[in-house]
Coordinates of C-alpha atoms in Angstrom, one line a residue:
M1 CA 83.0 125.4 -28.0
N2 CA 84.1 128.1 -30.4
G3 CA 84.9 127.3 -34.0
I4 CA 84.5 128.5 -37.6
K5 CA 80.9 129.0 -38.7
L6 CA 79.8 127.6 -42.1
S7 CA 78.6 131.1 -43.1
D8 CA 82.2 132.4 -42.5
L9 CA 83.6 129.6 -44.7
R10 CA 81.2 130.5 -47.5
H11 CA 82.2 134.1 -47.3
I12 CA 85.9 133.1 -47.4
A13 CA 85.3 130.9 -50.4
Q14 CA 83.6 133.7 -52.2
R15 CA 86.5 136.0 -51.5
M16 CA 89.0 133.3 -52.6
A17 CA 87.2 132.9 -55.9
K18 CA 87.2 136.7 -56.5
A19 CA 90.9 136.8 -55.7
R20 CA 91.6 133.7 -57.9
L21 CA 93.1 131.8 -55.0
D22 CA 93.0 128.1 -55.4
E23 CA 94.1 127.1 -51.8
L24 CA 93.9 128.6 -48.3
A25 CA 94.8 127.2 -44.9
L26 CA 93.5 128.7 -41.7
C27 CA 94.8 127.7 -38.2
H28 CA 93.5 129.3 -35.0
E29 CA 93.2 128.0 -31.4
G30 CA 93.2 124.3 -32.2
V31 CA 90.9 124.7 -35.3
S32 CA 92.4 124.2 -38.8
V33 CA 90.7 124.4 -42.1
R34 CA 92.2 123.9 -45.6
M35 CA 90.1 125.0 -48.6
R36 CA 91.0 124.1 -52.1
F37 CA 89.3 124.8 -55.4
A38 CA 89.7 122.3 -58.2
P39 CA 91.8 123.7 -61.1
Q40 CA 89.6 125.3 -63.7
Q41 CA 90.2 124.6 -67.3
T42 CA 90.4 127.9 -69.2
Q43 CA 91.8 128.8 -72.5
P44 CA 95.0 130.9 -72.4
G45 CA 94.1 134.6 -72.7
S46 CA 90.4 134.1 -72.0
P47 CA 88.9 136.3 -69.3
P48 CA 88.1 134.7 -65.9
A49 CA 84.6 133.5 -65.3
P50 CA 82.6 136.1 -63.4
V51 CA 81.8 135.4 -59.8
M52 CA 78.1 135.5 -59.2
P53 CA 76.9 137.0 -55.9
P54 CA 74.6 134.8 -53.8
P55 CA 70.9 135.3 -54.6
Q56 CA 69.2 137.9 -52.5
E57 CA 66.5 136.5 -50.4
D58 CA 63.4 138.2 -49.2
L59 CA 63.9 140.0 -45.9
P60 CA 62.1 138.2 -43.2
S61 CA 59.3 139.9 -41.3
D62 CA 59.1 139.9 -37.5
R63 CA 56.8 136.9 -37.7
T64 CA 59.0 134.9 -40.0
A65 CA 60.7 131.8 -38.5
T66 CA 63.5 130.0 -40.3
I67 CA 63.9 126.3 -39.4
T68 CA 67.4 125.0 -40.1
A69 CA 68.9 121.6 -40.8
T70 CA 69.6 119.5 -37.7
G71 CA 72.6 117.9 -39.5
P72 CA 74.3 117.7 -42.8
G73 CA 72.7 115.4 -45.4
Q74 CA 69.9 115.2 -47.9
F75 CA 66.6 117.0 -47.2
L76 CA 63.6 114.8 -47.8
P77 CA 60.1 116.3 -47.4
R78 CA 58.8 112.8 -46.8
H79 CA 60.2 109.5 -45.6
P80 CA 61.0 107.2 -48.5
A81 CA 58.4 104.7 -47.1
H82 CA 55.6 107.3 -47.3
E83 CA 53.8 108.5 -50.4
Q84 CA 52.9 112.0 -49.3
N85 CA 55.1 114.9 -48.2
Y86 CA 54.8 116.0 -44.6
V87 CA 54.2 119.7 -45.6
A88 CA 54.2 122.0 -48.6
P89 CA 54.2 125.7 -49.1
G90 CA 50.8 126.9 -47.8
S91 CA 50.5 124.1 -45.2
Q92 CA 49.2 125.1 -41.8
I93 CA 51.4 123.7 -39.1
T94 CA 51.6 123.6 -35.3
A95 CA 54.6 123.5 -33.1
G96 CA 55.9 119.9 -32.9
D97 CA 54.7 118.9 -36.5
L98 CA 57.1 116.9 -38.5
L99 CA 58.3 118.9 -41.5
G100 CA 60.7 116.5 -43.2
V101 CA 63.8 114.4 -42.5
I102 CA 67.5 114.9 -43.1
R103 CA 69.1 111.7 -44.5
M104 CA 72.7 111.1 -43.3
G105 CA 73.7 107.8 -44.9
G106 CA 71.2 105.3 -43.5
V107 CA 70.1 107.5 -40.7
Y108 CA 67.0 109.8 -40.9
L109 CA 67.0 112.8 -38.6
P110 CA 63.5 114.2 -38.1
L111 CA 62.9 118.0 -38.5
Y112 CA 60.2 119.3 -36.2
S113 CA 58.6 122.7 -36.2
P114 CA 59.2 124.8 -33.1
V115 CA 56.5 127.3 -34.2
T116 CA 52.9 127.4 -35.3
G117 CA 52.0 129.1 -38.6
T118 CA 52.0 128.7 -42.4
V119 CA 54.8 127.2 -44.4
T120 CA 56.0 129.8 -46.9
R121 CA 59.1 128.2 -48.3
L122 CA 60.5 124.7 -48.4
H123 CA 64.0 123.6 -49.4
P124 CA 64.0 121.7 -52.7
A125 CA 63.5 118.0 -52.2
D126 CA 66.4 115.6 -52.3
E127 CA 69.0 118.4 -52.2
Y128 CA 71.9 118.3 -49.8
V129 CA 72.0 120.7 -46.9
E130 CA 74.6 121.6 -44.3
Y131 CA 74.1 121.8 -40.6
G132 CA 72.3 125.0 -39.7
Q133 CA 71.3 125.7 -43.3
P134 CA 67.7 127.1 -43.7
V135 CA 65.3 124.4 -44.8
V136 CA 61.8 125.6 -44.0
V137 CA 60.4 129.2 -43.6
V138 CA 57.2 129.7 -41.6
E139 CA 55.1 132.8 -41.3
Q140 CA 54.1 132.5 -37.6
A141 CA 50.5 132.7 -36.5
V142 CA 49.6 135.8 -34.6

């Protein structure tokens, strides 16, 4: 099934902000998206707020694996019933290890590692993620 990727929507939203558009509707082959920005309260004659570019991330090496969210929700590095996080930056992991969970309402989706290596970056705890958003970065073992 083809559709609009979340990365494309982010790019469109950035362009909309730069162009000061507050609404855009896209329709193509049975897919439609309407994007609206909330009206911004500005003083008459004041310059528009600058649009900040997205932060530049380190370029991944050939051995870097990025593990993405399995669904939209809140990233939790540990289940609420547990006291300790599953992993932290610097943790050694093997393929199949539990890295965290994505909470979608009352459902917890496990996030397992497909690779063996060392965790180098972990998404901030309790923040919301979108499907396919990077959550854990692993430097794969050689």
